[in-house]
XYZ file of C-alpha atoms in Angstrom:
710
model
C 0.000 0.000 0.000
C 1.155 3.522 -0.801
C -0.614 6.728 0.100
C -0.110 10.403 0.861
C -0.576 11.560 4.444
C -2.048 14.954 5.242
C -2.026 15.921 8.903
C -5.024 17.986 10.034
C -5.410 19.428 13.516
C -7.911 21.636 15.352
C -8.011 23.449 18.657
C -11.089 23.388 20.861
C -13.829 20.877 21.517
C -15.911 19.200 18.802
C -19.614 18.447 18.996
C -21.816 16.105 16.989
C -23.089 18.910 14.711
C -19.724 19.730 13.167
C -18.809 18.362 9.734
C -15.529 17.949 7.870
C -15.243 18.579 4.142
C -12.156 18.013 1.986
C -11.520 19.320 -1.542
C -8.760 17.520 -3.436
C -7.436 17.200 -6.979
C -6.983 13.949 -8.843
C -3.527 13.098 -10.269
C -4.749 13.949 -13.800
C -5.994 17.372 -12.755
C -2.759 18.053 -10.913
C -0.741 17.053 -14.008
C -2.701 19.455 -16.217
C -2.318 22.187 -13.635
C 1.476 21.718 -13.661
C 1.535 22.322 -17.453
C -0.574 25.446 -16.991
C 1.846 26.700 -14.324
C 4.823 26.214 -16.634
C 3.126 28.071 -19.494
C 2.116 30.946 -17.244
C 5.662 31.269 -15.889
C 6.976 31.511 -19.451
C 4.322 34.079 -20.368
C 5.140 36.155 -17.300
C 8.857 36.112 -18.150
C 8.206 37.212 -21.733
C 5.886 39.942 -20.510
C 8.442 41.275 -18.031
C 11.119 41.494 -20.754
C 8.767 43.301 -23.172
C 8.641 40.538 -25.777
C 4.826 40.545 -25.843
C 4.450 44.324 -26.124
C 3.414 44.211 -29.831
C 0.572 41.721 -29.400
C -3.086 42.714 -29.538
C -3.630 42.359 -25.776
C -1.157 45.164 -25.153
C -3.945 47.344 -23.782
C -4.793 44.827 -21.081
C -1.196 44.202 -20.119
C -1.426 45.852 -16.649
C -4.143 43.396 -15.650
C -2.335 40.365 -17.068
C 0.389 40.173 -14.354
C -2.290 40.250 -11.681
C -4.017 37.270 -13.280
C -0.752 35.417 -13.756
C 0.329 36.092 -10.190
C -2.980 34.831 -8.824
C -2.868 31.633 -10.896
C 0.702 30.911 -9.855
C -0.206 30.757 -6.159
C 0.497 27.390 -4.543
C -2.374 24.957 -5.021
C -3.020 22.102 -2.660
C -3.021 18.774 -4.426
C -3.783 15.438 -2.917
C -3.586 12.015 -4.533
C -6.076 9.529 -3.194
C -5.615 6.225 -5.061
C -8.189 3.543 -4.465
C -6.422 0.739 -2.602
C -7.942 -2.324 -1.049
C -6.617 -5.109 1.139
C -6.740 -8.615 -0.336
C -8.650 -11.294 1.565
C -6.347 -14.237 2.477
C -7.086 -17.414 0.553
C -8.353 -20.628 2.154
C -4.926 -22.283 2.252
C -3.437 -19.426 4.280
C -6.416 -19.415 6.646
C -6.094 -23.182 7.214
C -2.381 -22.815 7.916
C -3.003 -20.077 10.451
C -5.722 -22.171 12.085
C -3.388 -25.169 12.375
C -0.665 -23.075 14.007
C -3.180 -21.594 16.409
C -4.438 -25.008 17.508
C -0.974 -26.528 17.914
C -0.363 -24.784 21.236
C -2.217 -26.580 24.047
C -4.591 -24.419 25.987
C -4.596 -24.508 29.799
C -7.619 -26.158 31.413
C -10.536 -23.894 32.221
C -10.636 -25.026 35.848
C -7.321 -23.411 36.778
C -6.416 -22.415 39.464
C -9.066 -24.558 41.192
C -8.562 -27.873 39.432
C -8.009 -29.703 42.741
C -9.201 -29.393 46.345
C -8.235 -31.030 49.616
C -11.560 -32.056 51.090
C -10.195 -33.545 54.320
C -6.923 -33.528 56.221
C -6.296 -35.741 59.280
C -3.147 -35.216 61.328
C -1.895 -37.629 63.982
C 1.116 -36.351 65.956
C 3.108 -37.616 68.953
C 6.709 -37.468 70.112
C 7.876 -40.099 67.626
C 5.759 -39.986 64.468
C 3.683 -37.633 62.341
C 1.044 -38.898 59.924
C -1.068 -36.815 57.531
C -3.948 -38.252 55.503
C -5.337 -36.112 52.663
C -8.510 -36.714 50.673
C -8.026 -34.887 47.358
C -10.478 -34.363 44.498
C -8.816 -33.577 41.138
C -10.840 -32.322 38.185
C -7.817 -32.481 35.875
C -4.423 -34.146 35.934
C -2.465 -31.536 37.863
C 0.423 -31.125 40.304
C -0.545 -30.301 43.902
C 1.673 -28.835 46.659
C 1.810 -30.975 49.818
C 1.911 -29.699 53.441
C 5.659 -30.199 53.876
C 8.777 -28.045 53.919
C 12.402 -29.030 53.565
C 13.657 -26.963 56.504
C 10.726 -27.925 58.781
C 9.433 -31.431 58.152
C 9.552 -33.837 55.195
C 7.768 -37.193 55.060
C 9.766 -40.376 54.726
C 6.937 -42.109 52.872
C 4.164 -40.858 50.554
C 1.340 -43.177 49.459
C -1.338 -42.504 46.851
C -4.384 -44.763 47.218
C -2.287 -47.218 49.220
C 0.560 -47.359 46.686
C 3.912 -45.608 46.687
C 3.723 -42.239 44.964
C 5.624 -42.060 41.679
C 5.153 -38.390 40.794
C 6.970 -36.568 43.601
C 9.287 -33.641 43.010
C 10.665 -30.817 45.107
C 10.719 -27.168 44.013
C 13.008 -25.127 46.272
C 11.441 -25.643 49.708
C 8.109 -27.176 48.614
C 7.061 -30.756 47.889
C 4.727 -31.489 44.940
C 2.848 -34.538 43.731
C 1.269 -35.388 40.361
C -2.294 -36.715 40.510
C -4.626 -37.999 37.838
C -8.232 -36.958 37.505
C -10.549 -38.306 40.204
C -10.594 -38.781 43.997
C -7.375 -39.852 45.753
C -6.170 -40.515 49.273
C -2.627 -39.320 49.894
C -0.822 -40.412 53.061
C 2.327 -38.709 54.351
C 4.207 -40.260 57.245
C 7.538 -39.735 58.912
C 9.308 -39.203 62.175
C 8.521 -36.140 64.228
C 10.923 -33.234 63.918
C 13.437 -33.019 66.725
C 12.875 -29.273 66.954
C 10.946 -27.796 69.842
C 8.618 -26.255 67.262
C 8.118 -26.583 63.530
C 5.701 -25.334 60.899
C 3.673 -27.015 58.197
C 2.833 -24.698 55.297
C -0.563 -25.086 53.641
C -0.260 -23.688 50.105
C -3.520 -25.508 49.249
C -5.888 -25.083 52.195
C -8.068 -28.077 53.138
C -11.811 -27.709 53.629
C -11.917 -29.805 56.829
C -9.113 -30.504 59.337
C -8.861 -32.946 62.230
C -5.777 -32.964 64.456
C -4.901 -35.558 67.096
C -1.821 -34.425 68.968
C -0.124 -35.741 72.056
C 2.449 -33.539 73.755
C 2.178 -30.764 71.170
C 0.433 -27.380 70.970
C -1.135 -26.400 67.665
C -1.410 -22.771 66.459
C -3.271 -21.846 63.281
C -6.520 -23.802 63.707
C -9.462 -21.606 64.681
C -12.587 -22.492 66.659
C -14.816 -22.433 63.555
C -12.531 -25.026 61.941
C -10.995 -22.305 59.737
C -7.310 -22.735 59.120
C -4.478 -20.288 58.489
C -1.917 -20.449 55.728
C 0.277 -22.562 57.985
C 0.153 -24.657 61.148
C 2.715 -24.254 63.918
C 3.406 -27.134 66.302
C 5.125 -26.351 69.621
C 6.317 -29.132 71.928
C 4.736 -29.035 75.416
C 7.576 -29.055 77.948
C 7.005 -31.333 80.944
C 8.784 -31.220 84.295
C 10.845 -34.277 83.462
C 11.839 -32.819 80.143
C 12.822 -29.511 81.747
C 15.318 -31.298 83.991
C 16.958 -32.881 80.957
C 19.830 -30.989 79.411
C 19.621 -31.861 75.759
C 20.890 -30.017 72.759
C 18.644 -29.813 69.714
C 19.064 -27.959 66.428
C 16.792 -24.977 66.106
C 16.458 -21.859 63.964
C 16.785 -18.365 65.319
C 13.557 -17.196 66.976
C 11.533 -14.728 64.885
C 11.926 -11.039 65.645
C 9.683 -8.296 64.231
C 9.022 -4.577 64.428
C 5.450 -3.584 65.328
C 4.782 -0.053 64.113
C 1.470 1.628 64.952
C 0.493 4.905 63.274
C -2.320 6.878 64.895
C -4.314 8.936 62.390
C -6.281 11.434 64.459
C -8.522 13.484 62.170
C -12.270 13.681 61.821
C -12.142 9.910 62.290
C -9.569 8.095 64.391
C -7.711 5.201 62.801
C -4.740 2.977 63.574
C -2.480 1.470 60.898
C -0.379 -1.411 62.220
C 2.659 -2.550 60.223
C 4.506 -5.773 61.099
C 8.014 -5.869 59.619
C 10.268 -8.918 59.882
C 13.748 -8.149 61.241
C 14.973 -11.735 61.538
C 15.845 -13.897 58.503
C 12.876 -14.837 56.330
C 13.619 -18.570 56.393
C 11.065 -19.447 59.059
C 7.398 -18.523 59.547
C 6.274 -16.188 62.322
C 3.412 -16.863 64.726
C 2.798 -14.361 67.526
C 0.035 -12.400 69.253
C -0.100 -8.604 68.956
C -2.316 -6.899 71.582
C -4.778 -4.243 70.450
C -4.936 -0.747 71.899
C -7.898 0.204 74.132
C -10.895 0.993 71.917
C -9.252 -0.446 68.769
C -11.362 -2.501 66.336
C -9.753 -4.224 63.332
C -11.475 -3.482 59.998
C -9.140 -5.281 57.570
C -10.528 -8.568 56.260
C -8.615 -11.765 56.995
C -7.149 -10.580 60.323
C -8.190 -12.774 63.267
C -8.654 -11.295 66.726
C -8.879 -13.446 69.851
C -9.015 -12.208 73.462
C -8.062 -8.651 72.444
C -5.037 -9.807 70.439
C -4.344 -10.207 66.735
C -3.087 -13.671 65.855
C -0.285 -12.953 63.421
C 0.661 -15.855 61.157
C 3.316 -14.832 58.610
C 4.628 -17.605 56.345
C 8.262 -17.983 55.403
C 9.732 -15.524 52.874
C 7.010 -12.969 53.649
C 8.558 -9.864 55.178
C 5.618 -7.727 56.315
C 1.940 -7.636 57.232
C -0.383 -4.659 57.644
C -3.928 -4.035 58.847
C -6.140 -1.055 59.675
C -8.364 -0.416 62.663
C -10.757 2.184 63.983
C -10.136 3.829 67.341
C -12.750 5.191 69.695
C -12.436 8.875 70.496
C -11.480 9.648 74.082
C -9.701 12.261 76.160
C -6.595 10.107 76.523
C -4.887 7.278 74.635
C -2.894 4.854 76.775
C -0.298 2.677 75.107
C 1.840 0.079 76.878
C 4.653 -1.588 74.948
C 4.361 -5.384 74.766
C 6.618 -7.182 77.245
C 8.081 -9.776 74.889
C 11.374 -10.794 73.334
C 9.878 -11.375 69.888
C 9.191 -7.770 68.884
C 9.908 -4.095 69.388
C 7.214 -1.389 69.372
C 7.140 1.950 67.533
C 4.316 4.464 67.949
C 3.649 7.324 65.508
C 1.009 10.052 65.700
C -0.378 11.754 62.598
C -2.415 14.497 64.288
C -4.826 16.782 62.459
C -4.737 20.532 63.251
C -8.200 20.231 64.795
C -6.678 18.371 67.804
C -4.177 19.386 70.453
C -2.041 16.603 71.963
C 0.150 16.538 75.071
C 2.244 13.435 75.765
C 3.266 11.875 79.097
C 5.828 9.152 79.545
C 9.004 8.700 77.548
C 10.316 11.463 75.327
C 9.200 11.603 71.731
C 11.341 11.660 68.619
C 10.399 14.625 66.412
C 10.258 13.587 62.785
C 9.327 16.196 60.192
C 8.509 14.837 56.754
C 7.794 16.898 53.650
C 4.171 17.744 54.458
C 3.438 17.309 58.170
C 4.750 16.967 61.702
C 4.952 13.281 62.635
C 6.302 12.526 66.163
C 7.515 9.038 67.098
C 8.016 7.042 70.303
C 10.317 4.032 70.654
C 9.376 2.471 74.015
C 11.122 -0.420 75.733
C 8.997 -3.456 76.714
C 6.553 -2.474 79.445
C 6.972 1.328 79.106
C 3.805 3.426 78.978
C 2.844 6.395 76.823
C -0.224 8.571 77.452
C -1.558 11.063 74.924
C -3.929 13.709 76.320
C -6.116 14.961 73.483
C -8.192 18.132 73.481
C -9.894 20.136 70.761
C -8.857 23.808 70.623
C -11.615 26.369 70.827
C -12.435 28.112 67.565
C -11.316 31.706 67.010
C -13.476 34.207 65.170
C -12.132 35.244 61.808
C -11.667 34.017 58.276
C -11.349 30.247 58.057
C -10.901 29.937 54.267
C -8.328 31.582 52.004
C -7.966 31.349 48.219
C -4.223 31.629 47.652
C -4.373 31.653 43.850
C -6.705 30.913 40.973
C -6.272 30.132 37.294
C -9.084 30.394 34.749
C -8.149 28.807 31.409
C -10.391 29.333 28.375
C -10.194 27.363 25.114
C -12.759 28.805 22.665
C -13.971 26.770 19.688
C -16.248 27.239 16.720
C -19.393 26.099 18.573
C -18.368 25.411 22.175
C -15.984 26.844 24.723
C -14.026 24.758 27.236
C -13.023 26.237 30.581
C -10.916 25.018 33.507
C -10.807 26.708 36.911
C -8.002 25.776 39.326
C -8.081 26.982 42.919
C -5.548 26.628 45.716
C -7.392 26.751 49.059
C -6.356 26.763 52.695
C -8.901 26.145 55.416
C -8.672 25.877 59.183
C -11.829 23.784 59.498
C -14.034 21.502 57.472
C -16.901 23.256 55.691
C -18.574 23.757 52.322
C -17.902 26.546 49.859
C -20.070 27.606 46.907
C -18.870 29.139 43.657
C -21.033 30.502 40.830
C -20.429 29.323 37.273
C -21.444 31.134 34.045
C -25.043 30.963 32.874
C -24.523 28.442 30.054
C -21.949 26.326 31.880
C -22.345 22.536 31.766
C -20.226 20.922 34.477
C -17.841 18.221 33.235
C -15.611 17.238 36.167
C -14.556 18.290 39.667
C -11.325 17.073 41.256
C -9.934 17.792 44.726
C -6.259 16.969 45.263
C -6.323 14.943 42.061
C -9.299 12.788 43.128
C -12.478 13.078 41.047
C -15.515 14.061 43.123
C -19.137 13.086 42.275
C -20.555 16.622 42.516
C -23.408 18.202 40.602
C -24.230 21.815 39.869
C -27.496 23.328 41.028
C -28.318 25.960 38.474
C -25.199 28.113 38.415
C -24.128 27.062 41.918
C -21.451 24.456 42.656
C -20.840 23.477 46.296
C -17.367 22.142 47.147
C -16.528 20.096 50.274
C -13.631 21.720 52.112
C -11.360 19.769 54.457
C -8.944 21.314 56.956
C -5.567 22.089 55.447
C -4.410 22.939 51.954
C -6.083 21.450 48.889
C -6.122 21.914 45.139
C -9.502 22.146 43.419
C -10.025 21.762 39.675
C -13.392 22.457 37.982
C -14.035 21.872 34.265
C -17.081 22.870 32.249
C -18.197 23.650 28.709
C -20.362 26.449 27.302
C -22.392 26.370 24.089
C -20.758 29.598 22.912
C -18.808 29.915 19.687
C -15.873 32.236 19.261
C -16.743 35.753 18.055
C -14.867 38.851 16.976
C -15.199 40.362 20.462
C -14.724 37.695 23.111
C -14.648 38.115 26.892
C -13.737 35.621 29.590
C -16.749 34.300 31.555
C -17.850 35.892 34.812
C -16.961 33.623 37.748
C -17.989 34.338 41.343
C -15.629 32.600 43.779
C -17.806 33.500 46.756
C -15.057 35.481 48.495
C -12.136 37.778 47.729
C -8.951 36.118 46.504
C -5.363 36.886 45.611
C -3.111 35.952 42.682
C -5.831 35.699 40.048
C -4.610 34.425 36.670
C -6.461 34.360 33.345
C -5.399 32.343 30.303
C -6.945 32.264 26.822
C -5.670 29.687 24.331
C -6.648 30.536 20.772
C -6.433 28.274 17.776
C -4.092 28.929 14.879
C -6.979 30.227 12.738
C -7.466 33.506 14.667
C -5.849 36.904 14.123
C -5.555 38.847 17.390
C -6.026 42.601 16.936
C -6.495 43.971 20.474
C -6.312 42.585 24.036
C -7.795 44.251 27.131
C -7.836 43.150 30.759
C -5.808 43.530 33.975
C -2.781 45.761 33.703
C -0.288 42.908 33.953
C -1.196 41.222 30.697
C -0.428 41.070 26.961
C 0.016 44.140 24.754
C -0.289 44.269 20.933
C 2.650 46.446 19.854
C 1.969 46.303 16.116
C -0.283 49.372 16.180
C 2.515 51.528 17.550
C 4.768 50.204 14.802
C 2.056 51.011 12.256
C 2.070 54.646 13.433
C 5.844 54.802 12.973
C 5.438 53.316 9.476
C 2.887 56.015 8.605
C 5.227 58.831 9.714
C 8.194 57.245 7.922
C 6.159 56.771 4.723
C 5.153 60.425 4.767
C 8.796 61.436 4.963
C 9.953 58.986 2.266
C 7.220 60.180 -0.099
C 8.712 63.695 -0.027
C 12.116 62.473 -1.271
C 12.210 62.953 -5.091
C 14.721 60.171 -5.754
C 12.019 57.534 -6.328
C 8.631 57.628 -8.088
C 6.934 56.119 -5.028
C 4.307 58.216 -3.299
C 3.632 58.238 0.431
C 0.747 55.750 0.120
C 2.955 53.380 -1.895
C 5.708 53.595 0.709
C 3.092 52.913 3.394
C 1.746 49.802 1.645
C 5.246 48.512 0.961
C 6.457 48.948 4.523
C 3.269 47.433 5.989
C 3.840 44.265 4.017
C 7.508 44.184 5.000
C 6.634 44.677 8.667
C 6.191 40.901 9.024
C 9.922 40.490 8.345
C 12.831 41.763 10.461
C 13.440 45.531 10.388
C 16.750 45.084 8.539
C 14.906 43.557 5.579
C 12.744 46.657 5.079
C 15.832 48.885 5.391
C 17.552 46.963 2.563
C 14.576 47.392 0.222
C 14.348 51.124 1.012
C 18.090 51.535 0.478
C 17.822 49.672 -2.861
C 15.133 52.005 -4.203
C 16.940 55.113 -2.966
C 20.214 53.956 -4.507
C 18.522 53.431 -7.872
C 17.141 56.979 -7.769
C 20.559 58.389 -6.805
C 22.151 56.408 -9.655
C 20.385 58.506 -12.329
C 22.161 61.637 -11.085
C 25.637 60.169 -11.555
C 27.604 60.947 -14.734
C 29.735 58.403 -16.502
C 32.967 59.870 -15.261
C 32.270 59.293 -11.576
C 34.873 57.295 -9.709
C 34.109 53.699 -8.762
C 31.308 53.582 -11.366
C 31.687 49.854 -11.958
C 31.700 49.098 -8.229
C 28.439 51.067 -7.928
C 26.876 48.975 -10.680
C 27.905 45.743 -8.944
C 26.497 47.017 -5.640
C 23.168 47.912 -7.239
C 22.975 44.486 -8.914
C 23.606 42.700 -5.632
C 21.049 44.833 -3.787
C 18.523 44.114 -6.531
C 18.838 40.361 -6.056
C 18.662 40.651 -2.272
C 15.656 42.995 -2.399
C 13.739 40.729 -4.784
C 14.425 37.815 -2.460
C 13.142 39.837 0.508
C 9.959 40.732 -1.370
C 9.441 37.069 -2.247
C 9.845 36.112 1.403
C 7.348 38.807 2.388
C 4.784 37.377 -0.042
C 5.427 33.845 1.202
C 5.138 34.911 4.842
C 1.910 36.758 4.159
C 0.241 33.951 2.212
C 1.500 30.944 4.189
C 2.628 32.253 7.575
C 0.916 33.752 10.570
C 0.702 37.481 11.338
C 3.268 38.852 13.746
C 1.318 41.319 15.886
C 4.190 41.543 18.404
C 2.096 40.307 21.335
C 4.265 40.415 24.466
C 3.751 40.770 28.194
C 3.333 38.255 31.056
C 4.761 35.418 28.933
C 2.029 35.859 26.324
C 2.020 35.110 22.620
C -0.443 35.494 19.770
C -2.009 32.090 20.571
C -1.593 32.025 24.361
C -2.522 35.154 26.322
C -2.060 35.532 30.084
C -3.293 38.141 32.583
C -2.494 38.508 36.278
C -4.070 40.524 39.112
C -2.654 40.419 42.630
C -5.913 41.107 44.495
C -9.393 40.400 43.234
C -12.920 40.707 44.658
C -15.267 37.741 44.712
C -15.854 38.093 40.944
C -12.750 37.299 38.925
C -11.425 39.991 36.553
C -12.567 39.872 32.935
C -10.296 39.970 29.889
C -11.502 40.938 26.400
C -10.051 39.959 23.023
C -10.778 41.401 19.581
C -9.850 38.992 16.822
C -10.895 38.017 13.308
C -10.499 34.757 11.383
C -7.065 34.218 9.888
C -8.609 34.141 6.415
C -9.032 37.917 6.698
C -5.253 38.269 7.063
C -4.726 35.901 4.156
C -7.052 37.925 1.904
C -5.370 41.208 2.855
C -1.948 39.766 2.141
C -3.251 38.342 -1.156
C -4.394 41.815 -2.183
C -1.056 43.219 -1.067
C 0.767 40.555 -3.079
C -1.229 41.352 -6.215
C -0.572 45.077 -5.721
C 3.122 44.339 -5.220
C 3.243 42.245 -8.409
C 1.681 45.035 -10.481
C 3.815 47.744 -8.866
C 7.006 45.735 -9.035
C 6.810 45.562 -12.839
C 6.773 49.344 -13.025
C 9.497 49.663 -10.390
C 11.732 47.215 -12.253
C 11.359 49.130 -15.516
C 12.150 52.384 -13.704
C 15.032 50.680 -11.966
C 16.438 49.350 -15.228
C 16.298 52.836 -16.678
C 18.191 54.129 -13.647
C 20.670 51.299 -13.766
C 21.417 51.708 -17.491
C 21.578 55.512 -17.610
C 25.024 56.771 -18.773
C 26.011 53.238 -19.646
C 26.110 49.870 -17.928
C 29.867 49.370 -17.643
C 32.914 51.602 -18.254
C 36.173 50.440 -19.758
C 39.621 51.665 -18.635
C 40.741 55.195 -19.887
C 44.255 55.859 -21.243
C 46.161 58.645 -19.475
C 49.152 60.676 -20.744
C 52.351 60.739 -18.668
C 54.981 63.494 -19.190
C 58.462 62.926 -17.771
C 61.413 65.330 -17.811
C 64.755 63.666 -18.289
C 68.070 65.387 -18.915
C 66.332 68.729 -19.431
C 64.100 67.074 -22.129
C 60.414 66.374 -21.999
C 59.328 62.815 -22.842
C 55.674 61.916 -23.544
C 54.082 58.453 -23.111
C 50.794 56.570 -22.406
C 49.770 54.635 -19.344
C 46.877 52.147 -19.568
C 44.826 52.498 -16.425
């Protein structure tokens, strides 16, 4: 496939009523147009050199260059060949189907292709036996309750026969089972450790444990089971008197970090972090604080304690709780050798806290004050909490605002950003424009489900600083005189900013608004051009009148100032050239200079035409980081109603038409200027040859005459 790409872009929103139309030329039409262009270029060249002066259309010659110039303007051409994609044949489709079906698909039952219906455990000081009743819907591999560093069976039977599909993956033991119901028996000697853990990667539905001399942790009263079972040997008096050495892993050690979030609601976030090696599981009880209620699912609480069961290779565990509001919070560090306690307090400004007990550690992060306490086991911390009395005065401040407008042909998009600070929770109402249709409201980046009531929009305000963003659309198309919408913020504000983003099809003429905003400097330049044209028209060196100088300089104003100076100097030099006689010194150098200036000036005029017909107008819009397409205003203090900015603009096609008229005028005038310039350039000759000079020398009281070729 081959095609031509044309990139089209628009600024502003688009509604369902808008249509897109494209006009394009076929390759044949474009080919014919190229021949016409070539013929017209040849005709224009012959006309400029006076070859066609004797033809019958001599009387209409002044109008002919205008027509030729207009027809030679660039024409958009687009080739749109009809291309279609071929449908693959049957052989290719069959081949693709075969390749697709070659790869086996996983069974639909995954990851629940097998379940352990029952698990019976018999445990004493010498032997451990586990009987599993497993239902398999597909032939799959199942992890067994065994671990290499804890306990491994010495014998595994499947339906009374030795298992043939056993394999070990790192620390886990797996078995391959066919489809159907199976009874798997694991047996072996009891671990010589004082405690060991059986992981349960595949939890059974029903568990029965018969233990003698062992304590089991992980089996709940409702027959629910944790991710692992921990067996601890019960020490008897006789066993305590024995001095035996047994291999054992390091006891688990964790960090229990509680973060109090005291705001409108009180919460506690508890983070358990493993400090010991992650080779062994962790089973311990973490006491709750007075008035604490766990809200995180899957966390078991028994007798005011959270039963923590962390499997091996897991490093942390976290849960959230609610805390009852009270005048004081009492915290006592757990007296244990398995953990250390850390207490943090994230306190809202609506509360005042005084601490008793050990000293706090002041920790300031990027956004808030966050004190910490690191108590030793058994130490007590008391937080006395009071709510400060409110003080009369302003509780809400609008630090800055930004109103961004993006006008379109039929609709106008607007975004309002506010930076608020509040000392208490409340609601604040702002008033939108009459035709505003609310699109979205976000507070601190989170979208809020708010609706407008007429022109009113009520925002929930929380204590502290927050960023509010409101977006809406208005069924208003862009006009020649456009003003920013009237927004009532409900209270006075500071640092008000206005921004208007125009599309590339608008020509900005004037901009009004707050003093710190954009300024269109072109009109001052136009006044200078008028005064300069009046003065140049009074100089008799050129046939140009003041109005012609004015039109010429206006068109050249879109180029740098040096370009206009070169063209003016070129015309003045041609007029001065007619006053020079043939005997002037450096005559040939003057001719070369005029020829070079002629080429440069014609190039500048061509660039001016190209800039006017294809470029954008340079209105010299500056001020507050503004440009012709992006205008910004700023006001330090503003009443409840935001300041209003006004723009006067016209479609860019108006600029194009004016520059087209200027280009046609320039083409007609340039023919006359070139003929006048050629007459100036060729007056008194085009080039002077060297002149012979006589030299008289006196030698030996005699005069000698000779010639010197200069």
